[in-house]
mmCIF file of C-alpha atoms and ligand atoms in Angstrom:
data_model
loop_
_atom_site.group_PDB
_atom_site.id
_atom_site.type_symbol
_atom_site.label_atom_id
_atom_site.label_comp_id
_atom_site.label_asym_id
_atom_site.label_seq_id
_atom_site.Cartn_x
_atom_site.Cartn_y
_atom_site.Cartn_z
ATOM 1 C CA UNK Z 25 4.631 -27.576 20.546
ATOM 2 C CA UNK Z 26 5.798 -25.514 17.596
ATOM 3 C CA UNK Z 27 6.547 -21.847 18.142
ATOM 4 C CA UNK Z 28 4.274 -19.487 16.285
ATOM 5 C CA UNK Z 29 5.240 -16.776 13.821
ATOM 6 C CA UNK Z 30 3.074 -13.965 12.495
ATOM 7 C CA UNK Z 31 3.747 -11.180 10.039
ATOM 8 C CA UNK Z 32 1.866 -8.927 7.678
ATOM 9 C CA UNK Z 33 2.237 -6.334 4.966
ATOM 10 C CA UNK Z 34 -0.166 -3.495 4.247
ATOM 11 C CA UNK Z 35 -2.001 -3.584 0.927
ATOM 12 C CA UNK Z 36 -0.770 -0.228 -0.311
ATOM 13 C CA UNK Z 37 0.409 -1.328 -3.752
ATOM 14 C CA UNK Z 38 3.317 -3.131 -5.284
ATOM 15 C CA UNK Z 39 5.966 -4.559 -2.982
ATOM 16 C CA UNK Z 40 9.463 -3.116 -3.074
ATOM 17 C CA UNK Z 41 12.933 -4.443 -2.341
ATOM 18 C CA UNK Z 42 12.721 -3.178 1.268
ATOM 19 C CA UNK Z 43 9.616 -5.298 1.931
ATOM 20 C CA UNK Z 44 11.282 -8.287 0.324
ATOM 21 C CA UNK Z 45 14.607 -8.075 2.141
ATOM 22 C CA UNK Z 46 13.327 -6.822 5.504
ATOM 23 C CA UNK Z 47 10.204 -8.969 5.820
ATOM 24 C CA UNK Z 48 9.540 -11.607 3.154
ATOM 25 C CA UNK Z 49 13.018 -13.182 3.275
ATOM 26 C CA UNK Z 50 12.603 -13.713 7.008
ATOM 27 C CA UNK Z 51 9.068 -15.037 6.501
ATOM 28 C CA UNK Z 52 10.385 -17.633 4.043
ATOM 29 C CA UNK Z 53 13.279 -18.629 6.288
ATOM 30 C CA UNK Z 54 10.947 -19.302 9.228
ATOM 31 C CA UNK Z 55 8.393 -21.083 7.057
ATOM 32 C CA UNK Z 56 11.091 -23.512 5.969
ATOM 33 C CA UNK Z 57 12.160 -24.224 9.541
ATOM 34 C CA UNK Z 58 10.006 -27.077 10.875
ATOM 35 C CA UNK Z 59 10.186 -25.688 14.437
ATOM 36 C CA UNK Z 60 7.759 -22.924 13.510
ATOM 37 C CA UNK Z 61 4.103 -22.625 12.606
ATOM 38 C CA UNK Z 62 3.682 -19.525 10.453
ATOM 39 C CA UNK Z 63 0.761 -17.142 9.896
ATOM 40 C CA UNK Z 64 1.239 -14.523 7.206
ATOM 41 C CA UNK Z 65 -1.498 -12.007 6.507
ATOM 42 C CA UNK Z 66 -2.343 -9.070 4.309
ATOM 43 C CA UNK Z 67 -2.858 -6.162 6.702
ATOM 44 C CA UNK Z 68 -5.793 -4.660 4.808
ATOM 45 C CA UNK Z 69 -7.362 -3.207 7.956
ATOM 46 C CA UNK Z 70 -4.134 -1.329 8.639
ATOM 47 C CA UNK Z 71 -4.263 0.037 5.111
ATOM 48 C CA UNK Z 72 -7.366 2.101 5.905
ATOM 49 C CA UNK Z 73 -5.584 4.000 8.704
ATOM 50 C CA UNK Z 74 -4.322 6.493 6.094
ATOM 51 C CA UNK Z 75 -6.211 7.898 3.064
ATOM 52 C CA UNK Z 76 -6.839 5.167 0.469
ATOM 53 C CA UNK Z 77 -9.018 4.137 -2.466
ATOM 54 C CA UNK Z 78 -11.516 1.296 -1.746
ATOM 55 C CA UNK Z 79 -11.310 -0.084 -5.287
ATOM 56 C CA UNK Z 80 -7.496 -0.111 -5.155
ATOM 57 C CA UNK Z 81 -7.548 -1.806 -1.764
ATOM 58 C CA UNK Z 82 -9.861 -4.528 -3.014
ATOM 59 C CA UNK Z 83 -7.390 -5.265 -5.796
ATOM 60 C CA UNK Z 84 -4.205 -4.816 -3.777
ATOM 61 C CA UNK Z 85 -5.060 -7.201 -0.986
ATOM 62 C CA UNK Z 86 -5.232 -10.069 -3.469
ATOM 63 C CA UNK Z 87 -2.056 -8.815 -5.169
ATOM 64 C CA UNK Z 88 -0.160 -9.189 -1.881
ATOM 65 C CA UNK Z 89 -1.304 -12.813 -1.558
ATOM 66 C CA UNK Z 90 -0.063 -13.352 -5.133
ATOM 67 C CA UNK Z 91 3.244 -11.718 -4.182
ATOM 68 C CA UNK Z 92 3.537 -14.003 -1.155
ATOM 69 C CA UNK Z 93 2.990 -17.074 -3.313
ATOM 70 C CA UNK Z 94 5.389 -15.874 -6.013
ATOM 71 C CA UNK Z 95 8.082 -15.152 -3.426
ATOM 72 C CA UNK Z 96 7.930 -18.731 -2.173
ATOM 73 C CA UNK Z 97 5.448 -18.698 0.687
ATOM 74 C CA UNK Z 98 3.741 -22.055 0.531
ATOM 75 C CA UNK Z 99 0.134 -22.493 1.691
ATOM 76 C CA UNK Z 100 0.974 -26.118 2.552
ATOM 77 C CA UNK Z 101 3.450 -24.860 5.132
ATOM 78 C CA UNK Z 102 2.155 -21.400 6.142
ATOM 79 C CA UNK Z 103 -1.315 -20.027 6.729
ATOM 80 C CA UNK Z 104 -1.793 -17.156 4.265
ATOM 81 C CA UNK Z 105 -4.808 -14.985 4.983
ATOM 82 C CA UNK Z 106 -6.477 -11.599 4.783
ATOM 83 C CA UNK Z 107 -6.623 -9.820 8.148
ATOM 84 C CA UNK Z 108 -10.093 -8.273 7.841
ATOM 85 C CA UNK Z 109 -11.660 -11.680 7.150
ATOM 86 C CA UNK Z 110 -10.925 -12.668 10.741
ATOM 87 C CA UNK Z 111 -13.178 -10.537 12.933
ATOM 88 C CA UNK Z 112 -11.303 -11.575 16.066
ATOM 89 C CA UNK Z 113 -8.488 -9.145 15.157
ATOM 90 C CA UNK Z 114 -10.846 -6.229 15.729
ATOM 91 C CA UNK Z 115 -12.366 -7.781 18.792
ATOM 92 C CA UNK Z 116 -9.017 -8.388 20.487
ATOM 93 C CA UNK Z 117 -7.804 -4.896 19.531
ATOM 94 C CA UNK Z 118 -10.840 -3.479 21.305
ATOM 95 C CA UNK Z 119 -10.149 -5.465 24.471
ATOM 96 C CA UNK Z 120 -6.495 -4.395 24.368
ATOM 97 C CA UNK Z 121 -7.472 -0.749 23.945
ATOM 98 C CA UNK Z 122 -8.914 -0.854 27.463
ATOM 99 C CA UNK Z 123 -5.410 -1.183 28.944
ATOM 100 C CA UNK Z 124 -3.464 1.184 26.655
ATOM 101 C CA UNK Z 125 -3.206 4.900 27.396
ATOM 102 C CA UNK Z 126 -3.835 7.520 24.736
ATOM 103 C CA UNK Z 127 -0.593 9.290 25.704
ATOM 104 C CA UNK Z 128 1.478 6.135 24.998
ATOM 105 C CA UNK Z 129 0.059 5.934 21.481
ATOM 106 C CA UNK Z 130 0.486 9.646 20.800
ATOM 107 C CA UNK Z 131 4.189 9.466 21.564
ATOM 108 C CA UNK Z 132 5.028 6.791 19.017
ATOM 109 C CA UNK Z 133 7.361 8.022 16.248
ATOM 110 C CA UNK Z 134 5.409 6.132 13.585
ATOM 111 C CA UNK Z 135 2.180 7.897 14.619
ATOM 112 C CA UNK Z 136 3.833 11.325 14.606
ATOM 113 C CA UNK Z 137 5.288 10.718 11.141
ATOM 114 C CA UNK Z 138 1.909 9.744 9.680
ATOM 115 C CA UNK Z 139 0.166 12.759 11.226
ATOM 116 C CA UNK Z 140 2.808 14.974 9.677
ATOM 117 C CA UNK Z 141 2.287 13.262 6.325
ATOM 118 C CA UNK Z 142 -1.540 13.431 6.491
ATOM 119 C CA UNK Z 143 -2.462 16.332 8.825
ATOM 120 C CA UNK Z 144 -6.137 16.107 7.801
ATOM 121 C CA UNK Z 145 -6.412 12.414 8.657
ATOM 122 C CA UNK Z 146 -5.415 12.249 12.321
ATOM 123 C CA UNK Z 147 -7.963 9.564 13.118
ATOM 124 C CA UNK Z 148 -8.761 7.127 15.908
ATOM 125 C CA UNK Z 149 -7.824 4.261 13.574
ATOM 126 C CA UNK Z 150 -4.370 5.766 13.064
ATOM 127 C CA UNK Z 151 -3.867 6.239 16.801
ATOM 128 C CA UNK Z 152 -4.994 2.670 17.329
ATOM 129 C CA UNK Z 153 -2.656 1.247 14.660
ATOM 130 C CA UNK Z 154 -0.179 -0.347 17.130
ATOM 131 C CA UNK Z 155 -3.009 -1.812 19.235
ATOM 132 C CA UNK Z 156 -4.459 -3.575 16.187
ATOM 133 C CA UNK Z 157 -0.970 -4.767 15.293
ATOM 134 C CA UNK Z 158 -0.499 -6.161 18.808
ATOM 135 C CA UNK Z 159 -3.847 -7.936 18.400
ATOM 136 C CA UNK Z 160 -2.681 -9.411 15.053
ATOM 137 C CA UNK Z 161 0.389 -10.890 16.705
ATOM 138 C CA UNK Z 162 -1.049 -11.961 20.053
ATOM 139 C CA UNK Z 163 -4.218 -13.454 18.606
ATOM 140 C CA UNK Z 164 -1.944 -16.219 17.282
ATOM 141 C CA UNK Z 165 0.303 -16.125 20.383
ATOM 142 C CA UNK Z 166 3.258 -15.537 18.072
ATOM 143 C CA UNK Z 167 6.744 -15.558 19.577
ATOM 144 C CA UNK Z 168 8.496 -14.289 16.469
ATOM 145 C CA UNK Z 169 7.642 -11.522 14.022
ATOM 146 C CA UNK Z 170 9.702 -11.192 10.841
ATOM 147 C CA UNK Z 171 9.626 -7.454 10.055
ATOM 148 C CA UNK Z 172 12.065 -4.643 9.256
ATOM 149 C CA UNK Z 173 13.636 -2.557 11.985
ATOM 150 C CA UNK Z 174 11.131 0.289 11.427
ATOM 151 C CA UNK Z 175 8.487 -1.892 13.113
ATOM 152 C CA UNK Z 176 10.404 -2.224 16.397
ATOM 153 C CA UNK Z 177 8.424 0.509 18.230
ATOM 154 C CA UNK Z 178 5.222 -1.390 17.376
ATOM 155 C CA UNK Z 179 6.669 -4.627 18.707
ATOM 156 C CA UNK Z 180 7.578 -2.880 21.926
ATOM 157 C CA UNK Z 181 3.901 -1.934 22.287
ATOM 158 C CA UNK Z 182 2.864 -5.542 21.637
ATOM 159 C CA UNK Z 183 5.229 -6.728 24.382
ATOM 160 C CA UNK Z 184 3.880 -4.138 26.811
ATOM 161 C CA UNK Z 185 0.323 -5.217 26.065
ATOM 162 C CA UNK Z 186 1.206 -8.914 26.508
ATOM 163 C CA UNK Z 187 2.847 -8.208 29.876
ATOM 164 C CA UNK Z 188 -0.014 -6.064 31.099
ATOM 165 C CA UNK Z 189 -2.713 -8.510 29.989
ATOM 166 C CA UNK Z 190 -0.865 -11.383 31.673
ATOM 167 C CA UNK Z 191 -0.450 -9.350 34.832
ATOM 168 C CA UNK Z 192 -4.000 -8.040 35.100
ATOM 169 C CA UNK Z 193 -6.020 -10.904 33.621
ATOM 170 C CA UNK Z 194 -3.607 -13.852 33.964
ATOM 171 C CA UNK Z 195 -3.693 -14.545 30.230
ATOM 172 C CA UNK Z 196 -0.824 -16.477 28.624
ATOM 173 C CA UNK Z 197 0.510 -14.195 25.886
ATOM 174 C CA UNK Z 198 4.172 -14.557 24.849
ATOM 175 C CA UNK Z 199 6.293 -11.419 24.510
ATOM 176 C CA UNK Z 200 6.890 -11.357 20.748
ATOM 177 C CA UNK Z 201 10.366 -10.660 19.391
ATOM 178 C CA UNK Z 202 11.406 -9.361 16.009
ATOM 179 C CA UNK Z 203 13.078 -11.805 13.651
ATOM 180 C CA UNK Z 204 15.698 -9.746 11.828
ATOM 181 C CA UNK Z 205 17.160 -10.386 8.381
ATOM 182 C CA UNK Z 206 20.410 -8.954 7.026
ATOM 183 C CA UNK Z 207 18.204 -6.491 5.103
ATOM 184 C CA UNK Z 208 16.366 -5.150 8.138
ATOM 185 C CA UNK Z 209 16.947 -1.569 6.977
ATOM 186 C CA UNK Z 210 17.139 -0.935 3.247
ATOM 187 C CA UNK Z 211 18.052 2.664 2.508
ATOM 188 C CA UNK Z 212 16.421 4.857 -0.121
ATOM 189 C CA UNK Z 213 17.800 5.052 -3.643
ATOM 190 C CA UNK Z 214 17.874 8.803 -3.061
ATOM 191 C CA UNK Z 215 20.623 8.330 -0.490
ATOM 192 C CA UNK Z 216 18.614 9.690 2.418
ATOM 193 C CA UNK Z 217 16.157 7.854 4.677
ATOM 194 C CA UNK Z 218 14.733 4.406 4.017
ATOM 195 C CA UNK Z 219 13.311 2.784 0.925
ATOM 196 C CA UNK Z 220 9.596 3.515 1.175
ATOM 197 C CA UNK Z 221 6.441 3.201 -0.912
ATOM 198 C CA UNK Z 222 5.470 6.723 0.046
ATOM 199 C CA UNK Z 223 8.667 8.317 -1.315
ATOM 200 C CA UNK Z 224 8.743 8.464 -5.105
ATOM 201 C CA UNK Z 225 12.139 7.503 -6.543
ATOM 202 C CA UNK Z 226 13.241 5.739 -3.354
ATOM 203 C CA UNK Z 227 12.405 2.166 -4.312
ATOM 204 C CA UNK Z 228 12.741 -0.749 -6.707
ATOM 205 C CA UNK Z 229 9.556 -2.762 -7.203
ATOM 206 C CA UNK Z 230 9.756 -6.533 -7.222
ATOM 207 C CA UNK Z 231 8.129 -6.458 -10.654
ATOM 208 C CA UNK Z 232 10.564 -3.959 -12.226
ATOM 209 C CA UNK Z 233 12.210 -4.965 -15.523
ATOM 210 C CA UNK Z 234 15.993 -5.059 -15.948
ATOM 211 C CA UNK Z 235 15.837 -1.718 -17.793
ATOM 212 C CA UNK Z 236 13.894 -0.100 -14.984
ATOM 213 C CA UNK Z 237 16.296 -1.463 -12.379
ATOM 214 C CA UNK Z 238 19.332 -0.257 -14.337
ATOM 215 C CA UNK Z 239 17.761 3.199 -14.666
ATOM 216 C CA UNK Z 240 16.915 3.386 -10.968
ATOM 217 C CA UNK Z 241 20.301 2.133 -9.753
ATOM 218 C CA UNK Z 242 22.086 4.531 -12.111
ATOM 219 C CA UNK Z 243 20.068 7.383 -10.592
ATOM 220 C CA UNK Z 244 21.486 6.769 -7.087
ATOM 221 C CA UNK Z 245 23.397 9.985 -6.336
ATOM 222 C CA UNK Z 246 27.164 9.443 -6.107
ATOM 223 C CA UNK Z 247 29.743 12.177 -5.722
ATOM 224 C CA UNK Z 248 32.126 12.465 -8.652
ATOM 225 C CA UNK Z 249 35.139 11.761 -6.474
ATOM 226 C CA UNK Z 250 35.642 8.215 -5.232
ATOM 227 C CA UNK Z 251 37.486 7.235 -2.077
ATOM 228 C CA UNK Z 252 35.795 9.568 0.436
ATOM 229 C CA UNK Z 253 33.540 8.620 3.346
ATOM 230 C CA UNK Z 254 30.839 6.079 2.504
ATOM 231 C CA UNK Z 255 27.681 8.100 3.058
ATOM 232 C CA UNK Z 256 24.440 9.011 1.230
ATOM 233 C CA UNK Z 257 23.908 7.347 -2.146
ATOM 234 C CA UNK Z 258 27.303 5.625 -1.983
ATOM 235 C CA UNK Z 259 26.270 3.971 1.258
ATOM 236 C CA UNK Z 260 23.029 2.775 -0.370
ATOM 237 C CA UNK Z 261 25.066 1.322 -3.252
ATOM 238 C CA UNK Z 262 27.386 -0.573 -0.957
ATOM 239 C CA UNK Z 263 24.602 -1.835 1.328
ATOM 240 C CA UNK Z 264 22.749 -3.257 -1.676
ATOM 241 C CA UNK Z 265 25.984 -4.618 -3.151
ATOM 242 C CA UNK Z 266 26.824 -6.449 0.049
ATOM 243 C CA UNK Z 267 23.415 -8.132 -0.093
ATOM 244 C CA UNK Z 268 23.303 -8.963 -3.793
ATOM 245 C CA UNK Z 269 26.891 -9.483 -4.972
ATOM 246 C CA UNK Z 270 29.142 -12.452 -4.232
ATOM 247 C CA UNK Z 271 31.467 -11.628 -1.328
ATOM 248 C CA UNK Z 272 34.666 -11.451 -3.390
ATOM 249 C CA UNK Z 273 33.105 -9.184 -6.013
ATOM 250 C CA UNK Z 274 31.718 -6.896 -3.326
ATOM 251 C CA UNK Z 275 35.166 -6.700 -1.714
ATOM 252 C CA UNK Z 276 36.771 -5.987 -5.082
ATOM 253 C CA UNK Z 277 34.465 -3.000 -5.679
ATOM 254 C CA UNK Z 278 35.063 -1.756 -2.157
ATOM 255 C CA UNK Z 279 38.848 -1.976 -2.579
ATOM 256 C CA UNK Z 280 38.566 -0.130 -5.888
ATOM 257 C CA UNK Z 281 36.560 2.562 -4.139
ATOM 258 C CA UNK Z 282 39.190 3.053 -1.476
ATOM 259 C CA UNK Z 283 42.086 3.110 -3.930
ATOM 260 C CA UNK Z 284 40.101 5.459 -6.149
ATOM 261 C CA UNK Z 285 39.947 3.277 -9.259
ATOM 262 C CA UNK Z 286 36.213 2.556 -9.086
ATOM 263 C CA UNK Z 287 33.953 3.469 -11.990
ATOM 264 C CA UNK Z 288 30.490 3.971 -10.520
ATOM 265 C CA UNK Z 289 28.692 2.882 -13.660
ATOM 266 C CA UNK Z 290 30.484 -0.457 -13.525
ATOM 267 C CA UNK Z 291 29.402 -1.097 -9.931
ATOM 268 C CA UNK Z 292 25.889 0.178 -10.631
ATOM 269 C CA UNK Z 293 25.290 -1.988 -13.686
ATOM 270 C CA UNK Z 294 26.728 -5.090 -12.004
ATOM 271 C CA UNK Z 295 24.459 -4.484 -9.011
ATOM 272 C CA UNK Z 296 21.386 -3.858 -11.183
ATOM 273 C CA UNK Z 297 21.994 -7.117 -13.042
ATOM 274 C CA UNK Z 298 22.372 -9.026 -9.745
ATOM 275 C CA UNK Z 299 19.139 -7.572 -8.349
ATOM 276 C CA UNK Z 300 17.295 -8.511 -11.524
ATOM 277 C CA UNK Z 301 18.673 -12.073 -11.381
ATOM 278 C CA UNK Z 302 17.265 -12.454 -7.876
ATOM 279 C CA UNK Z 303 13.874 -11.031 -8.892
ATOM 280 C CA UNK Z 304 13.507 -12.945 -12.164
ATOM 281 C CA UNK Z 305 12.228 -16.227 -10.660
ATOM 282 C CA UNK Z 306 9.756 -14.217 -8.565
ATOM 283 C CA UNK Z 307 8.494 -12.410 -11.661
ATOM 284 C CA UNK Z 308 8.167 -15.618 -13.668
ATOM 285 C CA UNK Z 309 6.307 -17.406 -10.889
ATOM 286 C CA UNK Z 310 4.089 -14.372 -10.417
ATOM 287 C CA UNK Z 311 2.867 -14.367 -13.995
ATOM 288 C CA UNK Z 312 2.059 -18.072 -13.690
ATOM 289 C CA UNK Z 313 0.030 -17.563 -10.511
ATOM 290 C CA UNK Z 314 -1.863 -14.582 -11.938
ATOM 291 C CA UNK Z 315 -3.187 -16.846 -14.674
ATOM 292 C CA UNK Z 316 -4.765 -19.170 -12.092
ATOM 293 C CA UNK Z 317 -6.889 -16.866 -9.985
ATOM 294 C CA UNK Z 318 -9.089 -19.709 -8.741
ATOM 295 C CA UNK Z 319 -6.073 -21.189 -7.015
ATOM 296 C CA UNK Z 320 -5.413 -17.838 -5.326
ATOM 297 C CA UNK Z 321 -9.041 -17.648 -4.182
ATOM 298 C CA UNK Z 322 -8.770 -21.118 -2.698
ATOM 299 C CA UNK Z 323 -5.580 -20.210 -0.823
ATOM 300 C CA UNK Z 324 -7.377 -17.202 0.692
ATOM 301 C CA UNK Z 325 -10.426 -19.256 1.676
ATOM 302 C CA UNK Z 326 -8.372 -22.054 3.263
ATOM 303 C CA UNK Z 327 -6.162 -19.533 5.043
ATOM 304 C CA UNK Z 328 -9.151 -17.796 6.606
ATOM 305 C CA UNK Z 329 -10.477 -21.102 7.873
ATOM 306 C CA UNK Z 330 -7.204 -22.102 9.500
ATOM 307 C CA UNK Z 331 -6.525 -18.658 10.994
ATOM 308 C CA UNK Z 332 -10.062 -18.470 12.327
ATOM 309 C CA UNK Z 333 -9.681 -21.664 14.390
ATOM 310 C CA UNK Z 334 -6.686 -20.336 16.305
ATOM 311 C CA UNK Z 335 -8.226 -16.866 16.616
ATOM 312 C CA UNK Z 336 -11.393 -18.224 18.204
ATOM 313 C CA UNK Z 337 -9.445 -20.152 20.842
ATOM 314 C CA UNK Z 338 -7.541 -17.055 21.955
ATOM 315 C CA UNK Z 339 -10.642 -14.878 22.047
ATOM 316 C CA UNK Z 340 -12.432 -17.447 24.169
ATOM 317 C CA UNK Z 341 -9.593 -17.437 26.699
ATOM 318 C CA UNK Z 342 -9.440 -13.616 26.788
ATOM 319 C CA UNK Z 343 -13.205 -13.227 27.175
ATOM 320 C CA UNK Z 344 -13.298 -15.733 30.003
ATOM 321 C CA UNK Z 345 -10.448 -14.068 31.857
ATOM 322 C CA UNK Z 346 -11.864 -10.574 31.315
ATOM 323 C CA UNK Z 347 -15.262 -11.545 32.672
ATOM 324 C CA UNK Z 348 -16.957 -11.315 29.302
ATOM 325 C CA UNK Z 349 -18.094 -14.911 29.021
HETATM 326 P P1 TYM Y 409 4.528 -2.210 5.867
HETATM 327 O O1 TYM Y 409 3.453 -2.558 4.916
HETATM 328 O O2 TYM Y 409 4.873 -0.778 6.061
HETATM 329 O O3 TYM Y 409 5.876 -2.913 5.496
HETATM 330 C C1 TYM Y 409 5.931 -4.294 5.285
HETATM 331 C C2 TYM Y 409 7.237 -4.873 5.765
HETATM 332 O O4 TYM Y 409 8.330 -4.360 5.022
HETATM 333 C C3 TYM Y 409 9.330 -3.889 5.904
HETATM 334 N N1 TYM Y 409 10.013 -2.747 5.294
HETATM 335 C C4 TYM Y 409 11.348 -2.632 5.241
HETATM 336 N N2 TYM Y 409 12.351 -3.423 5.685
HETATM 337 C C5 TYM Y 409 13.612 -3.022 5.455
HETATM 338 N N3 TYM Y 409 13.927 -1.848 4.820
HETATM 339 C C6 TYM Y 409 12.945 -1.027 4.359
HETATM 340 N N4 TYM Y 409 13.264 0.108 3.726
HETATM 341 C C7 TYM Y 409 11.588 -1.402 4.568
HETATM 342 N N5 TYM Y 409 10.394 -0.829 4.247
HETATM 343 C C8 TYM Y 409 9.442 -1.672 4.695
HETATM 344 C C9 TYM Y 409 8.558 -3.465 7.157
HETATM 345 O O5 TYM Y 409 9.419 -3.412 8.287
HETATM 346 C C10 TYM Y 409 7.545 -4.549 7.244
HETATM 347 O O6 TYM Y 409 8.079 -5.699 7.849
HETATM 348 N N6 TYM Y 409 2.797 -2.488 10.489
HETATM 349 C C11 TYM Y 409 3.222 -3.323 9.397
HETATM 350 C C12 TYM Y 409 2.100 -4.250 8.924
HETATM 351 C C13 TYM Y 409 1.529 -5.115 9.999
HETATM 352 C C14 TYM Y 409 2.207 -6.148 10.703
HETATM 353 C C15 TYM Y 409 1.241 -6.658 11.632
HETATM 354 C C16 TYM Y 409 3.488 -6.661 10.644
HETATM 355 C C17 TYM Y 409 0.263 -5.047 10.494
HETATM 356 N N7 TYM Y 409 0.072 -5.964 11.466
HETATM 357 C C18 TYM Y 409 1.585 -7.699 12.504
HETATM 358 C C19 TYM Y 409 3.813 -7.709 11.522
HETATM 359 C C20 TYM Y 409 2.864 -8.201 12.444
HETATM 360 C C21 TYM Y 409 3.617 -2.412 8.249
HETATM 361 O O7 TYM Y 409 3.308 -1.277 8.242
HETATM 362 O O8 TYM Y 409 4.245 -2.951 7.261
#
């Protein structure tokens, strides 16, 4: 039997380079490996765990499906769906919540960060975020989850839940592992922290034009003196260069840095051009897909049907074992 894969992205707006390199690249790699059966969703129910606009959400959840298609996810190979259309996610999350302590959830770094960011929105849904995520993964009995390294604490929770459910109720959940890409942690363009939708000026959108990319890459802070320790904005520049530039060119820039002959603008503009080259096919495919919205609707409908079949099987097993059937 094929191993299962599940991943998701919240519908909080346009995707950035961090999402692409940390998650989508891994999703595509696994989709194209015939040993895996892949389920990729839009995590719209996770989007409502922090303040949001309903009309934006309605639009954004379709935009993410369009992004998936434009990036190369293929509905013939992967099941692409919208999380909230499969009620079993909520149902399983509720069953799981009966074996998870409040203290465990309160200690998660991701929870603490969000409470700090939105002190007036410390809700039950936010506390329950990792339980719903565990339900997303385990509903499909996924072994592998292509996500960035920031999601590791959530995967640890999913593994704990799988173990505990198997122990108490003799269910057959796998312990899901993260599938890492070489871009598992993309730093911010500001030179501090990670690239993130919630930090203005930290990211490059997948739909940015060459001019926008050049402007953003040029704004990465670099000290005037070259040759020192590779930290802050310089580190961001080199991490991105290692991903986007051919090996020999990357090495050339690095050597120039160490022997103090590097001109930052040269490295920055070469990098910006390389990023744009990688994004161009995505952007072209995206504008094609946008013009055929009926196709997108069909993908969403078919995806829900396929996801629902697997989801119902798991829920049946869990209900039986928990004495609910
Ligand atoms: P979200 O929407 O915050 O992020 C989507 C994906 O992008 C990755 N990512 C990054 N990777 C590398 N460097 C970065 N700077 C960077 N920023 C974001 C994230 O690691 C993630 O893979 N909880 C998830 C959504 C979710 C989910 C799931 C994922 C809900 N249920 C089940 C997997 C399985 C999230 O917040 O993603």
